[in-house]
């Protein structure tokens, strides 16, 4: 069984500008009414989320998140296949557990475990 795409994130140095850009370009309806000014919305109305905002560090980039049964198991498997763990598992308050790794070429990928 393949892991479905559940979230796409785009972050950079100017979160407001990125939110405007993607909203205007693709019609994304983003709500950034939170302390991180992180715009969130849904790409298809119910299953694929999108987030656009300021990068916590570095230049930013795009990350896609795949649903998995266990973030820890997915991160460990990525490491065993030549990837490198960047973060996690981390529980998001009132939300999922997430993790990040880089593939053997340095691309950032996220894994997402729905809340219990």
Short mmCIF file of N, CA and C in Angstrom, two decimals:
data_model
loop_
_atom_site.label_atom_id
_atom_site.label_comp_id
_atom_site.label_asym_id
_atom_site.label_seq_id
_atom_site.Cartn_x
_atom_site.Cartn_y
_atom_site.Cartn_z
N UNK A 1 0.84 -1.18 0.00
CA UNK A 1 0.00 0.00 0.00
C UNK A 1 0.89 1.24 0.00
N UNK A 2 0.57 2.20 -0.82
CA UNK A 2 1.37 3.41 -0.87
C UNK A 2 0.87 4.41 0.16
N UNK A 3 1.76 5.30 0.57
CA UNK A 3 1.40 6.35 1.52
C UNK A 3 0.82 7.53 0.75
N UNK A 4 -0.35 8.02 1.14
CA UNK A 4 -0.95 9.15 0.41
C UNK A 4 -0.28 10.48 0.77
N UNK A 5 -0.28 11.41 -0.17
CA UNK A 5 0.14 12.77 0.09
C UNK A 5 -0.89 13.41 0.99
N UNK A 6 -0.44 14.01 2.11
CA UNK A 6 -1.39 14.62 3.04
C UNK A 6 -1.16 16.12 3.26
N UNK A 7 0.04 16.61 2.95
CA UNK A 7 0.32 18.01 3.22
C UNK A 7 1.47 18.49 2.34
N UNK A 8 1.35 19.70 1.86
CA UNK A 8 2.40 20.36 1.09
C UNK A 8 2.73 21.65 1.80
N UNK A 9 4.02 21.89 2.04
CA UNK A 9 4.44 23.08 2.76
C UNK A 9 5.43 23.87 1.92
N UNK A 10 5.27 25.19 1.89
CA UNK A 10 6.21 26.07 1.22
C UNK A 10 6.58 27.16 2.22
N UNK A 11 7.87 27.27 2.56
CA UNK A 11 8.33 28.29 3.49
C UNK A 11 9.49 29.06 2.90
N UNK A 12 9.66 30.28 3.34
CA UNK A 12 10.75 31.11 2.85
C UNK A 12 10.95 32.32 3.75
N UNK A 13 11.76 33.24 3.30
CA UNK A 13 12.12 34.40 4.10
C UNK A 13 10.97 35.39 4.28
N UNK A 14 10.04 35.47 3.33
CA UNK A 14 8.90 36.40 3.42
C UNK A 14 7.60 35.60 3.30
N UNK A 15 7.12 35.13 4.45
CA UNK A 15 5.92 34.30 4.47
C UNK A 15 4.70 34.99 3.89
N UNK A 16 4.53 36.29 4.18
CA UNK A 16 3.38 37.03 3.66
C UNK A 16 3.40 37.07 2.13
N UNK A 17 4.57 37.32 1.57
CA UNK A 17 4.70 37.39 0.11
C UNK A 17 4.41 36.03 -0.52
N UNK A 18 4.91 34.95 0.10
CA UNK A 18 4.64 33.61 -0.42
C UNK A 18 3.15 33.28 -0.34
N UNK A 19 2.51 33.66 0.75
CA UNK A 19 1.08 33.39 0.88
C UNK A 19 0.29 34.11 -0.21
N UNK A 20 0.63 35.35 -0.47
CA UNK A 20 -0.04 36.09 -1.54
C UNK A 20 0.23 35.47 -2.90
N UNK A 21 1.48 35.10 -3.13
CA UNK A 21 1.87 34.50 -4.41
C UNK A 21 1.06 33.24 -4.70
N UNK A 22 1.05 32.29 -3.76
CA UNK A 22 0.36 31.02 -4.01
C UNK A 22 -1.16 31.18 -3.99
N UNK A 23 -1.66 32.09 -3.18
CA UNK A 23 -3.10 32.35 -3.20
C UNK A 23 -3.53 32.91 -4.56
N UNK A 24 -2.75 33.87 -5.07
CA UNK A 24 -3.07 34.46 -6.37
C UNK A 24 -2.85 33.48 -7.51
N UNK A 25 -1.78 32.71 -7.44
CA UNK A 25 -1.44 31.79 -8.52
C UNK A 25 -2.40 30.61 -8.62
N UNK A 26 -2.68 29.96 -7.50
CA UNK A 26 -3.47 28.73 -7.51
C UNK A 26 -4.84 28.86 -6.86
N UNK A 27 -5.17 30.02 -6.32
CA UNK A 27 -6.46 30.19 -5.66
C UNK A 27 -6.52 29.55 -4.29
N UNK A 28 -5.37 29.31 -3.66
CA UNK A 28 -5.37 28.71 -2.33
C UNK A 28 -5.98 29.67 -1.34
N UNK A 29 -6.90 29.20 -0.53
CA UNK A 29 -7.51 29.97 0.54
C UNK A 29 -6.74 29.66 1.83
N UNK A 30 -5.88 30.58 2.25
CA UNK A 30 -5.00 30.36 3.40
C UNK A 30 -5.42 31.22 4.58
N UNK A 31 -5.39 30.64 5.77
CA UNK A 31 -5.70 31.37 6.99
C UNK A 31 -4.41 31.44 7.82
N UNK A 32 -3.86 32.64 7.98
CA UNK A 32 -2.62 32.83 8.73
C UNK A 32 -2.87 33.51 10.07
N UNK A 33 -4.07 33.36 10.61
CA UNK A 33 -4.43 33.98 11.88
C UNK A 33 -3.91 33.13 13.04
N UNK A 34 -2.57 33.11 13.20
CA UNK A 34 -1.93 32.36 14.28
C UNK A 34 -0.62 33.04 14.62
N UNK A 35 -0.01 32.65 15.72
CA UNK A 35 1.19 33.34 16.21
C UNK A 35 2.40 33.17 15.29
N UNK A 36 2.43 32.14 14.44
CA UNK A 36 3.55 31.93 13.54
C UNK A 36 3.33 32.55 12.17
N UNK A 37 2.17 33.18 11.94
CA UNK A 37 1.81 33.73 10.63
C UNK A 37 1.96 32.67 9.54
N UNK A 38 1.56 31.45 9.88
CA UNK A 38 1.67 30.30 8.99
C UNK A 38 0.30 30.07 8.35
N UNK A 39 0.20 30.33 7.05
CA UNK A 39 -1.07 30.18 6.35
C UNK A 39 -1.40 28.73 6.10
N UNK A 40 -2.58 28.30 6.52
CA UNK A 40 -3.00 26.91 6.32
C UNK A 40 -4.31 26.86 5.54
N UNK A 41 -4.49 25.79 4.80
CA UNK A 41 -5.70 25.58 4.03
C UNK A 41 -5.73 24.16 3.49
N UNK A 42 -6.69 23.88 2.64
CA UNK A 42 -6.82 22.57 2.03
C UNK A 42 -6.76 22.72 0.51
N UNK A 43 -5.99 21.85 -0.14
CA UNK A 43 -5.86 21.93 -1.59
C UNK A 43 -7.10 21.42 -2.31
N UNK A 44 -7.70 20.36 -1.80
CA UNK A 44 -8.82 19.76 -2.50
C UNK A 44 -10.10 19.76 -1.68
N UNK A 45 -10.12 20.56 -0.65
CA UNK A 45 -11.32 20.66 0.16
C UNK A 45 -11.35 19.78 1.38
N UNK A 46 -10.61 18.64 1.35
CA UNK A 46 -10.72 17.77 2.53
C UNK A 46 -9.55 16.86 2.85
N UNK A 47 -8.69 16.50 1.90
CA UNK A 47 -7.67 15.52 2.24
C UNK A 47 -6.23 16.00 2.16
N UNK A 48 -5.92 16.97 1.35
CA UNK A 48 -4.54 17.44 1.22
C UNK A 48 -4.43 18.86 1.74
N UNK A 49 -3.68 19.01 2.84
CA UNK A 49 -3.49 20.32 3.43
C UNK A 49 -2.33 21.05 2.79
N UNK A 50 -2.34 22.37 2.95
CA UNK A 50 -1.24 23.20 2.46
C UNK A 50 -0.90 24.20 3.54
N UNK A 51 0.39 24.48 3.67
CA UNK A 51 0.87 25.49 4.60
C UNK A 51 1.90 26.36 3.92
N UNK A 52 1.79 27.66 4.10
CA UNK A 52 2.73 28.61 3.51
C UNK A 52 3.08 29.63 4.57
N UNK A 53 4.38 29.83 4.80
CA UNK A 53 4.76 30.80 5.81
C UNK A 53 6.24 31.02 5.90
N UNK A 54 6.65 31.72 6.96
CA UNK A 54 8.07 32.02 7.13
C UNK A 54 8.86 30.78 7.49
N UNK A 55 10.10 30.70 6.98
CA UNK A 55 10.99 29.59 7.31
C UNK A 55 11.55 29.80 8.72
N UNK A 56 11.53 28.75 9.55
CA UNK A 56 12.08 28.91 10.90
C UNK A 56 13.58 29.18 10.88
N UNK A 57 14.26 28.69 9.85
CA UNK A 57 15.69 28.93 9.68
C UNK A 57 16.07 28.59 8.25
N UNK A 58 17.12 29.19 7.77
CA UNK A 58 17.58 28.89 6.42
C UNK A 58 16.73 29.56 5.35
N UNK A 59 17.03 29.24 4.10
CA UNK A 59 16.36 29.91 2.98
C UNK A 59 14.93 29.44 2.72
N UNK A 60 14.54 28.31 3.26
CA UNK A 60 13.21 27.78 3.01
C UNK A 60 13.21 26.77 1.89
N UNK A 61 12.03 26.45 1.40
CA UNK A 61 11.89 25.47 0.34
C UNK A 61 10.51 24.86 0.39
N UNK A 62 10.31 23.83 -0.42
CA UNK A 62 9.03 23.12 -0.47
C UNK A 62 9.21 21.72 0.08
N UNK A 63 8.25 21.26 0.85
CA UNK A 63 8.28 19.93 1.44
C UNK A 63 6.93 19.28 1.25
N UNK A 64 6.92 18.03 0.82
CA UNK A 64 5.66 17.30 0.82
C UNK A 64 5.68 16.29 1.96
N UNK A 65 4.51 16.07 2.54
CA UNK A 65 4.36 15.15 3.67
C UNK A 65 3.53 13.95 3.24
N UNK A 66 4.04 12.76 3.56
CA UNK A 66 3.36 11.52 3.25
C UNK A 66 2.81 10.91 4.53
N UNK A 67 1.59 10.38 4.48
CA UNK A 67 1.00 9.73 5.64
C UNK A 67 1.68 8.39 5.88
N UNK A 68 1.98 8.11 7.13
CA UNK A 68 2.60 6.84 7.53
C UNK A 68 1.93 6.34 8.80
N UNK A 69 2.10 5.05 9.06
CA UNK A 69 1.54 4.47 10.28
C UNK A 69 2.35 4.88 11.51
N UNK A 70 3.67 5.04 11.34
CA UNK A 70 4.55 5.40 12.45
C UNK A 70 5.65 6.31 11.94
N UNK A 71 5.71 7.52 12.46
CA UNK A 71 6.76 8.46 12.07
C UNK A 71 8.13 7.90 12.42
N UNK A 72 8.29 7.35 13.61
CA UNK A 72 9.58 6.81 14.03
C UNK A 72 10.03 5.70 13.09
N UNK A 73 9.14 4.78 12.75
CA UNK A 73 9.51 3.68 11.84
C UNK A 73 9.90 4.22 10.46
N UNK A 74 9.17 5.21 9.97
CA UNK A 74 9.47 5.78 8.65
C UNK A 74 10.82 6.48 8.66
N UNK A 75 11.11 7.23 9.72
CA UNK A 75 12.40 7.92 9.81
C UNK A 75 13.55 6.92 9.90
N UNK A 76 13.35 5.88 10.70
CA UNK A 76 14.39 4.85 10.83
C UNK A 76 14.63 4.15 9.49
N UNK A 77 13.57 3.86 8.76
CA UNK A 77 13.72 3.20 7.46
C UNK A 77 14.42 4.13 6.48
N UNK A 78 14.06 5.42 6.48
CA UNK A 78 14.73 6.38 5.59
C UNK A 78 16.23 6.41 5.89
N UNK A 79 16.57 6.39 7.16
CA UNK A 79 18.00 6.38 7.53
C UNK A 79 18.68 5.11 7.04
N UNK A 80 17.99 3.98 7.16
CA UNK A 80 18.60 2.71 6.74
C UNK A 80 18.80 2.64 5.23
N UNK A 81 18.05 3.47 4.49
CA UNK A 81 18.15 3.49 3.03
C UNK A 81 19.08 4.60 2.51
N UNK A 82 19.76 5.28 3.44
CA UNK A 82 20.70 6.32 3.02
C UNK A 82 20.23 7.73 3.23
N UNK A 83 19.03 7.91 3.81
CA UNK A 83 18.54 9.25 4.12
C UNK A 83 19.09 9.71 5.45
N UNK A 84 18.78 10.94 5.81
CA UNK A 84 19.25 11.50 7.07
C UNK A 84 18.09 12.17 7.80
N UNK A 85 17.89 11.79 9.05
CA UNK A 85 16.84 12.38 9.87
C UNK A 85 17.17 13.85 10.14
N UNK A 86 16.17 14.70 9.94
CA UNK A 86 16.33 16.12 10.26
C UNK A 86 15.62 16.49 11.56
N UNK A 87 14.43 15.88 11.78
CA UNK A 87 13.61 16.24 12.92
C UNK A 87 12.60 15.15 13.19
N UNK A 88 12.33 14.95 14.45
CA UNK A 88 11.20 14.11 14.81
C UNK A 88 11.59 12.74 15.34
N UNK A 89 10.52 12.11 15.77
CA UNK A 89 9.12 12.49 15.74
C UNK A 89 8.82 13.67 16.67
N UNK A 90 7.88 14.50 16.21
CA UNK A 90 7.43 15.65 16.99
C UNK A 90 5.90 15.68 16.96
N UNK A 91 5.31 15.75 18.15
CA UNK A 91 3.85 15.85 18.23
C UNK A 91 3.44 17.31 18.10
N UNK A 92 2.57 17.59 17.14
CA UNK A 92 2.01 18.93 16.97
C UNK A 92 0.84 19.05 17.96
N UNK A 93 0.79 20.12 18.76
CA UNK A 93 -0.32 20.25 19.72
C UNK A 93 -1.68 20.13 19.02
N UNK A 94 -2.52 19.26 19.56
CA UNK A 94 -3.86 19.02 19.00
C UNK A 94 -3.81 18.59 17.54
N UNK A 95 -2.74 17.92 17.13
CA UNK A 95 -2.61 17.55 15.72
C UNK A 95 -1.81 16.27 15.54
N UNK A 96 -1.19 16.14 14.40
CA UNK A 96 -0.47 14.91 14.06
C UNK A 96 0.91 14.85 14.70
N UNK A 97 1.58 13.74 14.50
CA UNK A 97 3.00 13.60 14.79
C UNK A 97 3.71 13.72 13.45
N UNK A 98 4.77 14.51 13.39
CA UNK A 98 5.47 14.72 12.13
C UNK A 98 6.96 14.46 12.29
N UNK A 99 7.61 14.29 11.16
CA UNK A 99 9.05 14.15 11.12
C UNK A 99 9.55 14.61 9.76
N UNK A 100 10.84 14.93 9.69
CA UNK A 100 11.48 15.34 8.44
C UNK A 100 12.76 14.56 8.25
N UNK A 101 13.04 14.24 7.00
CA UNK A 101 14.32 13.63 6.66
C UNK A 101 14.75 14.14 5.30
N UNK A 102 16.02 13.95 4.98
CA UNK A 102 16.49 14.23 3.64
C UNK A 102 16.76 12.91 2.95
N UNK A 103 16.47 12.86 1.66
CA UNK A 103 16.77 11.66 0.88
C UNK A 103 18.27 11.66 0.55
N UNK A 104 18.79 10.62 -0.11
CA UNK A 104 20.22 10.57 -0.40
C UNK A 104 20.74 11.75 -1.24
N UNK A 105 19.86 12.48 -1.92
CA UNK A 105 20.27 13.64 -2.71
C UNK A 105 20.08 14.96 -1.96
N UNK A 106 19.60 14.89 -0.73
CA UNK A 106 19.43 16.09 0.08
C UNK A 106 18.06 16.74 0.00
N UNK A 107 17.09 16.13 -0.70
CA UNK A 107 15.73 16.67 -0.77
C UNK A 107 15.01 16.44 0.56
N UNK A 108 14.30 17.46 1.03
CA UNK A 108 13.59 17.39 2.31
C UNK A 108 12.20 16.78 2.09
N UNK A 109 11.90 15.75 2.89
CA UNK A 109 10.62 15.03 2.81
C UNK A 109 10.04 14.97 4.22
N UNK A 110 8.71 15.11 4.32
CA UNK A 110 8.05 15.01 5.61
C UNK A 110 7.21 13.74 5.72
N UNK A 111 7.08 13.25 6.94
CA UNK A 111 6.18 12.13 7.22
C UNK A 111 5.19 12.59 8.29
N UNK A 112 3.98 12.07 8.21
CA UNK A 112 2.84 12.57 8.96
C UNK A 112 2.04 11.40 9.49
N UNK A 113 1.88 11.32 10.80
CA UNK A 113 1.08 10.29 11.44
C UNK A 113 -0.14 10.97 12.04
N UNK A 114 -1.34 10.63 11.56
CA UNK A 114 -2.55 11.28 12.08
C UNK A 114 -2.67 11.14 13.59
N UNK A 115 -3.34 12.09 14.24
CA UNK A 115 -3.52 11.99 15.68
C UNK A 115 -4.32 10.74 16.05
N UNK A 116 -4.01 10.22 17.22
CA UNK A 116 -4.69 8.99 17.67
C UNK A 116 -6.12 9.26 18.06
#
